[in-house]
Coordinates of C-alpha atoms in Angstrom, one line a residue:
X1 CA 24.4 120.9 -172.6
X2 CA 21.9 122.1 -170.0
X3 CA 20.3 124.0 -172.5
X4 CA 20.1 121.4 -174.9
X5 CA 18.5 119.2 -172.5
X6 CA 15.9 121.9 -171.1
X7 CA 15.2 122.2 -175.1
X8 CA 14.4 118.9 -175.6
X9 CA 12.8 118.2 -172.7
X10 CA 10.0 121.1 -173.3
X11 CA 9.8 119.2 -176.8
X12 CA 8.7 116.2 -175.1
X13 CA 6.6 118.3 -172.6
X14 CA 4.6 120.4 -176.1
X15 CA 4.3 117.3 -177.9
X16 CA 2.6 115.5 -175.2
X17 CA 0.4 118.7 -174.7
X18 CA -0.2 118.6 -178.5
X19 CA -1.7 114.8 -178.4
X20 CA -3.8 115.5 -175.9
X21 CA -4.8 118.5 -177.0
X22 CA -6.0 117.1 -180.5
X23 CA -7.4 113.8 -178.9
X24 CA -9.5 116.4 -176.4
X25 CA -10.5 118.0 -179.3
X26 CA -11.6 115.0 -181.7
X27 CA -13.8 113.9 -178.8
X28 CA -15.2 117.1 -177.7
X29 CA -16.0 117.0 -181.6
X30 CA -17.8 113.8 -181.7
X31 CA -19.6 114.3 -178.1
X32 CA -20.5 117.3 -179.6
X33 CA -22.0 116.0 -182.6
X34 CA -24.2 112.8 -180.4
X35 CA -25.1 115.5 -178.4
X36 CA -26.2 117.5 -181.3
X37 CA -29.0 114.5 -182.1
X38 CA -29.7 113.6 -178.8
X39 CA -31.2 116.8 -177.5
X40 CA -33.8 118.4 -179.7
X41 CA -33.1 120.5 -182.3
X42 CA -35.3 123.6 -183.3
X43 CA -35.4 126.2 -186.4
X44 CA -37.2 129.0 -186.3
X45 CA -38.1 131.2 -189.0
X46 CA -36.1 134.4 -189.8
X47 CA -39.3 136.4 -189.7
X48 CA -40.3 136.1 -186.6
X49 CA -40.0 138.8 -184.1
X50 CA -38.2 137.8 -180.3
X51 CA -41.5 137.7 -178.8
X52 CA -42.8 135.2 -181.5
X53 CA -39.5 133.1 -181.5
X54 CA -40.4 132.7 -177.6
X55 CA -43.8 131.8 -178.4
X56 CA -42.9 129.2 -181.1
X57 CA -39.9 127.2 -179.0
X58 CA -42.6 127.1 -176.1
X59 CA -45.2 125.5 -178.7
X60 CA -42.4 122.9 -179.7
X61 CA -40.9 122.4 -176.7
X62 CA -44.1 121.8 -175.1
X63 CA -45.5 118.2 -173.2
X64 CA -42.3 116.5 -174.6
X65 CA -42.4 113.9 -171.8
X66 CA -45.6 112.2 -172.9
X67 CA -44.1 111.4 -176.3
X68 CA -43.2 107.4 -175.9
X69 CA -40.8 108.1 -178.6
X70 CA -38.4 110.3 -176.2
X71 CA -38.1 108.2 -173.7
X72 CA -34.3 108.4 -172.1
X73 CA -34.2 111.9 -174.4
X74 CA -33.2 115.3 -172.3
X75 CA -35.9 117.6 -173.4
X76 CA -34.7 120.1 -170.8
X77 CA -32.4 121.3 -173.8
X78 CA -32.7 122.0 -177.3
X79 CA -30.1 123.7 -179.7
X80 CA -31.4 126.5 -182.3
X81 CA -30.9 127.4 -186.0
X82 CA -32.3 130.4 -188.0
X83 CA -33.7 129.9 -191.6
X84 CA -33.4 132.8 -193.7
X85 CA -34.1 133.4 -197.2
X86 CA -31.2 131.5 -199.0
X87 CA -32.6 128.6 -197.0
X88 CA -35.9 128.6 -198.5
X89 CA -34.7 128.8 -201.8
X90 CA -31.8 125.9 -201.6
X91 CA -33.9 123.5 -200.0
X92 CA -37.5 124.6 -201.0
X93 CA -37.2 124.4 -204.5
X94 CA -41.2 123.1 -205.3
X95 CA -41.9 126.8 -204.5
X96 CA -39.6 128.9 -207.1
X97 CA -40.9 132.0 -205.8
X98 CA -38.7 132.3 -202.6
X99 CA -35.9 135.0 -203.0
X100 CA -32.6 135.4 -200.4
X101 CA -35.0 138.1 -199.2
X102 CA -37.8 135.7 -198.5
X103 CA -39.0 135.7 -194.7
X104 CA -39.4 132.2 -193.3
X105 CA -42.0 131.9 -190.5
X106 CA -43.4 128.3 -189.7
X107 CA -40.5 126.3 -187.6
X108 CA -39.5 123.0 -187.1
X109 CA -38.5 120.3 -184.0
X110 CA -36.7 117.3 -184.7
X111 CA -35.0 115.1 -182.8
X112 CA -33.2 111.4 -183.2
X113 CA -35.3 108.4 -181.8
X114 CA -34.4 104.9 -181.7
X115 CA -33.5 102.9 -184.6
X116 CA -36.4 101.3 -186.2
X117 CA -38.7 103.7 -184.7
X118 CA -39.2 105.3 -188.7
X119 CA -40.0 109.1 -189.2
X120 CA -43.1 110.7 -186.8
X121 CA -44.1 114.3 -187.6
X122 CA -46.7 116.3 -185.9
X123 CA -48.0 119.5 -186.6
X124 CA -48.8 121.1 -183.1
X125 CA -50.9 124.1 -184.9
X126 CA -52.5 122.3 -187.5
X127 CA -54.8 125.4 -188.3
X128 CA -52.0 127.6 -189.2
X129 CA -50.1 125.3 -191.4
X130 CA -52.1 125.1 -195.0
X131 CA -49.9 123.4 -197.4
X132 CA -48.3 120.6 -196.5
X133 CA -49.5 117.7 -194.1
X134 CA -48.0 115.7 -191.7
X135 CA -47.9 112.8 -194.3
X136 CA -46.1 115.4 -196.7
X137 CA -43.4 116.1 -193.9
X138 CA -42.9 112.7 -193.2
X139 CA -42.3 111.4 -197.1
X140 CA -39.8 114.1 -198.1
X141 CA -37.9 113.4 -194.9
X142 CA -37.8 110.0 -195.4
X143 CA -37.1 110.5 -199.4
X144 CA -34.2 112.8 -198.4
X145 CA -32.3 110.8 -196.4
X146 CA -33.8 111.9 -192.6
X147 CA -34.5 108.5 -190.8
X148 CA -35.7 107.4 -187.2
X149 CA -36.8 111.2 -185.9
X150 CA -39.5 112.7 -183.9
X151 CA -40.8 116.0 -185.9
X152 CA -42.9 118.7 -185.0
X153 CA -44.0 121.9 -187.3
X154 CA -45.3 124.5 -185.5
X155 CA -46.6 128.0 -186.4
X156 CA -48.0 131.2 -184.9
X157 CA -48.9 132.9 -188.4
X158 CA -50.8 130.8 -190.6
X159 CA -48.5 130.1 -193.7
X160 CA -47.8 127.3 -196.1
X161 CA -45.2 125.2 -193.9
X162 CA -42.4 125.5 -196.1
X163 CA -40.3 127.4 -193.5
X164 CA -40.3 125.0 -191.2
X165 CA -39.6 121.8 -194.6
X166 CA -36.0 124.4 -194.8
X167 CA -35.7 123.9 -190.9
X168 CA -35.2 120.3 -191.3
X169 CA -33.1 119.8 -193.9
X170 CA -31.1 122.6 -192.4
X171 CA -31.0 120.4 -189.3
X172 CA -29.7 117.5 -190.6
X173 CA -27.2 119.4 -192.8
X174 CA -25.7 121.2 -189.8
X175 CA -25.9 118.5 -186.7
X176 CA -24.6 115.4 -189.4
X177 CA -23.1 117.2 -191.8
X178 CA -21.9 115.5 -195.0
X179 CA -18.4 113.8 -194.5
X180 CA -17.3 114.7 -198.5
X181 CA -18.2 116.3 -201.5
X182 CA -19.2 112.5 -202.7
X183 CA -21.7 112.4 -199.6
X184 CA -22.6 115.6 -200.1
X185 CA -23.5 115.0 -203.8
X186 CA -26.0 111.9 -202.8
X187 CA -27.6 114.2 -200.2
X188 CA -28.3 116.9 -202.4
X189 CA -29.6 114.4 -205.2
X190 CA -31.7 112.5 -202.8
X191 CA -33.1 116.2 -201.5
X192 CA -33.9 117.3 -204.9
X193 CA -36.1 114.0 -205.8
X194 CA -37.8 114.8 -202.1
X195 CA -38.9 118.1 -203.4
X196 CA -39.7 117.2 -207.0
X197 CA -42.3 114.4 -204.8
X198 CA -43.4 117.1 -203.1
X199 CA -44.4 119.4 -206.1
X200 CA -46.1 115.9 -207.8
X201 CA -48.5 115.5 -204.9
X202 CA -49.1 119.5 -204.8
X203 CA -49.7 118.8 -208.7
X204 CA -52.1 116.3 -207.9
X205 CA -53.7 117.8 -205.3
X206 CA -54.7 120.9 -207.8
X207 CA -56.4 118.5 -209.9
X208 CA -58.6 116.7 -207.3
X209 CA -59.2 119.6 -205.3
X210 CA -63.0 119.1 -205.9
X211 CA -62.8 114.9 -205.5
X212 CA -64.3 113.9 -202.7
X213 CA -63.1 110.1 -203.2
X214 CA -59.1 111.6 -202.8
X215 CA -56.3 112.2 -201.0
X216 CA -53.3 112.6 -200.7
X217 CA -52.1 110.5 -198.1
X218 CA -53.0 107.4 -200.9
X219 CA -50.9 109.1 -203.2
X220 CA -47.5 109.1 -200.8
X221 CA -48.6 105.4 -199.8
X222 CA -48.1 104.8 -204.1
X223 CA -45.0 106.5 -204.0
X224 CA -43.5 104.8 -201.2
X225 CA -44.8 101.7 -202.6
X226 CA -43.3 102.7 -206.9
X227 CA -39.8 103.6 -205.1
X228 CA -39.8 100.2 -203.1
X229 CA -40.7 98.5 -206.5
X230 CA -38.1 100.2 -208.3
X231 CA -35.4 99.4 -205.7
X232 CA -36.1 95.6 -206.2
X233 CA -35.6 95.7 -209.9
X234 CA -32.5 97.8 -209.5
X235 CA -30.5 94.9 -210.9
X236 CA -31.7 95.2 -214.2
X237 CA -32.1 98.7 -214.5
X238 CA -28.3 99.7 -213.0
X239 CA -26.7 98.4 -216.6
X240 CA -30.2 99.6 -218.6
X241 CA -30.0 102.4 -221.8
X242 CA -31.9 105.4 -220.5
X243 CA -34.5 104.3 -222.9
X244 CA -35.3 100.9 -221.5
X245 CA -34.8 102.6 -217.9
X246 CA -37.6 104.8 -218.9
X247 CA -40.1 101.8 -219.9
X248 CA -39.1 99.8 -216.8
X249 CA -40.3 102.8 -214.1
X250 CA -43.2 103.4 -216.7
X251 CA -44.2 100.2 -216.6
X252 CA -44.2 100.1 -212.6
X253 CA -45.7 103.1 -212.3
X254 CA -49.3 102.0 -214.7
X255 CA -49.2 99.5 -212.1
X256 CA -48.8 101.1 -208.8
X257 CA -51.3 103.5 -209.9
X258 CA -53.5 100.1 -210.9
X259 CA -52.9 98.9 -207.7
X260 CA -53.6 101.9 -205.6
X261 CA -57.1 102.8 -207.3
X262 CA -55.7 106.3 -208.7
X263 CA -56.3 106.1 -212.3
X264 CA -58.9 108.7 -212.2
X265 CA -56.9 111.0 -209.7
X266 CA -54.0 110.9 -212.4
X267 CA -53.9 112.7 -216.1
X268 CA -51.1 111.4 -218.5
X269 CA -49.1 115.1 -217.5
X270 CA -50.0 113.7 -214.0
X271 CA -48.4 110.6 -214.3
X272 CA -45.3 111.6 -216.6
X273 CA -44.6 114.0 -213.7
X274 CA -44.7 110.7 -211.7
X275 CA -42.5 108.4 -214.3
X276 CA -39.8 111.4 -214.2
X277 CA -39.3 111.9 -210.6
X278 CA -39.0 108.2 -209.8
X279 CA -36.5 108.1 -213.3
X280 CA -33.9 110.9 -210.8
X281 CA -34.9 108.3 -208.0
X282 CA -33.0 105.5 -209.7
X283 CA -30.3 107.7 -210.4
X284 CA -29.6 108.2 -206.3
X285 CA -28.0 106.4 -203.9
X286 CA -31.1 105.7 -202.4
X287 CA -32.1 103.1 -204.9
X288 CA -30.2 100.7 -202.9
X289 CA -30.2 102.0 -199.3
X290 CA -31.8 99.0 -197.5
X291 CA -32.6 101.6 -194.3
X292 CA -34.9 103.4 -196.8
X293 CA -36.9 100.1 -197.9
X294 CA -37.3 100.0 -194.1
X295 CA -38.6 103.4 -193.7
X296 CA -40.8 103.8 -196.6
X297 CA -42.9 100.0 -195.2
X298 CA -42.9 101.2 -192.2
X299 CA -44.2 104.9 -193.4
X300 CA -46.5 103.4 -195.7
X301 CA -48.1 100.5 -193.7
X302 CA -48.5 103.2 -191.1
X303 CA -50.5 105.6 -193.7
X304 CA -53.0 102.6 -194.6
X305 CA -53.6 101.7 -191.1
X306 CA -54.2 105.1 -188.9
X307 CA -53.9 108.0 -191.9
X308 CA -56.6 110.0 -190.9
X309 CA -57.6 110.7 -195.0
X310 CA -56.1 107.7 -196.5
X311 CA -59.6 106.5 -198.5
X312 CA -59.0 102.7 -197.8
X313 CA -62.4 102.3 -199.9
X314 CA -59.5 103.1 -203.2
X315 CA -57.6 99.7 -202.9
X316 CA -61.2 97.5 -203.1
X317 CA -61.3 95.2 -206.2
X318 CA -64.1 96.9 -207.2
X319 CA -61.9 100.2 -207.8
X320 CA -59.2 99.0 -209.0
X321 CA -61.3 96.9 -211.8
X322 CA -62.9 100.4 -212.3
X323 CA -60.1 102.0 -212.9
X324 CA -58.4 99.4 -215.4
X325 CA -61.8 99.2 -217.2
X326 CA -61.6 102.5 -218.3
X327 CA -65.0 103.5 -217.9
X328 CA -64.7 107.0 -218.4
X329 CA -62.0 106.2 -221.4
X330 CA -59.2 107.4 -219.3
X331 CA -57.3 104.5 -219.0
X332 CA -57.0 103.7 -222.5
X333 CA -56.2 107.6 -223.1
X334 CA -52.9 107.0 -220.8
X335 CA -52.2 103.8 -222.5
X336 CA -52.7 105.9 -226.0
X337 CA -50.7 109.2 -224.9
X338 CA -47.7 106.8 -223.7
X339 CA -47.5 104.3 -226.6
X340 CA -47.1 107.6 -228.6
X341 CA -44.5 108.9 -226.5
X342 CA -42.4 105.4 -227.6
X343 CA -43.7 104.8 -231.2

């Protein structure tokens, strides 16, 4: 009977260890995850020797507490992620070329602000970052699903940033990781229109690499503004035939790129590159994610007021007449090339 009672009562005495045990470890779990915002989070390219790694975190790390956007944020600590190869080519995938071999160099810093605050990036070695701009950054962030953060990209080889594009999306994935394969569908989705963006505005860079009167920060303030179009007709194009889906985004599209002063900027391959990325938009979760409407106006209005290449002179009614006049019979050559594409 003793026995029996000694028994039960270390049943009791496990059990109760048991409950606290998993209770302990659900909140160590979820501190662990705030925490994992709340300090700043750094990835650093695979390629890099120790010494450079040192010299990189110190570049990022660096004059943190003059950034109003930190405030109440412990920069004292920061946690660390590698990317490697297999990074760059699951979430690069504007550059086909990377390999699981592929050495990443530029590195990223991101770190969660307060809500409302939107997406800041800044490149701390501007000179050695020659592909992608802070504007870039910032719109396939956004795009993807990263809101309300404080970026930096930092390099000490001069490469094409993409290292340090992996090192946020690697961020993200691994400090809020998806919940579910559902979750983790959208996020990949929403990532793979990010990316597509990115390889349209590379596209269109090419082509008005010798245009004085462009840039490319007034072709993510038209892409912000065709996705927050799009998300306000989503309505009628949720039940819509792929067909008449197709028209709709055309249609918005010839508009936006009225609107913005681009029609010279953009070829018809230009703009069906344009008309097909914002088609896989629809088609993600982010077509009615109100927190994205927030993030693109506030990214945008941003862009127009303090972007340091953003050619404000584009949006004049003079321009935009231009453009829909057709002076140089490229307007009436996209209206021809898509009324062929639907006759």
């Amino acid at each position: 009977m003793k026995k029996a009672k000694l028994l039960l009562s270390s049943l009791i005495v496990l059990t109760g260890m048991l409950v606290v045990g998993t209770t302990h470890t659900a909140y160590a779990a979820e501190k662990g995850k705030d925490e994992g915002w709340d300090v700043p989070n750094i990835a650093l390219g695979n390629g890099l020797t120790e010494a450079e790694k040192q010299q990189t975190t110190d570049i990022l790390m660096k004059d943190l507490n003059k950034i109003s956007d930190l405030k109440g944020v412990d920069t004292t600590k920061h946690n660390t992620v590698v990317v490697h190869g297999n990074d760059l080519v699951k979430y690069v995938t504007d550059v086909p070329e990377f390999t699981a071999s592929s050495k990443a160099y530029s590195s990223a810093f991101i770190v969660r602000t307060k809500s409302g605050s939107g997406v800041n990036v800044d490149i701390v070695t501007p000179n050695n970052i020659t592909a992608r701009t802070e504007a870039m950054y910032r719109s396939a962030a956004i795009t993807s699903g990263v809101y309300d953060a404080y970026i930096r990209i930092g390099s000490v080889r001069t490469m094409d940033g993409s290292g340090a594009l992996a090192g946020i999306y690697k961020i993200y994935d691994e400090v809020a990781p998806a919940e579910n394969n559902k979750e983790q569908t959208q996020r990949d989705e929403k990532r793979a229109v990010a990316q597509e963006q990115m390889k349209v505005v590379s596209d269109i860079d090419n082509q008005n690499k010798d245009n004085k009167d462009y840039s490319s920060e007034n072709i993510l303030v038209m892409l912000a503004d065709i996705q927050m179009e799009l998300q306000k007709i989503n309505d009628k194009l949720k039940n819509a035939p792929a067909d008449e889906v197709q028209t709709q985004v055309e249609e918005v599209v010839t508009n936006q790129i009225d609107k913005n002063g681009l029609t010279e900027a953009i070829t018809p391959e230009l703009k069906t590159e344009i008309v097909n990325n914002m088609v896989n938009f629809t088609n993600t979760g982010a077509i009615t994610d109100n927190q994205l409407t927030k993030q693109l106006t506030n990214f945008k209005d941003d862009l127009v007021k303090n972007g340091s290449e953003f050619k404000s002179n584009l949006l004049s009614d003079e321009n935009v007449e231009k453009a829909k006049s057709g002076a140089s019979g490229l307007w009436q050559s996209i209206k021809d090339f898509f009324s062929s594409l639907f006759n």
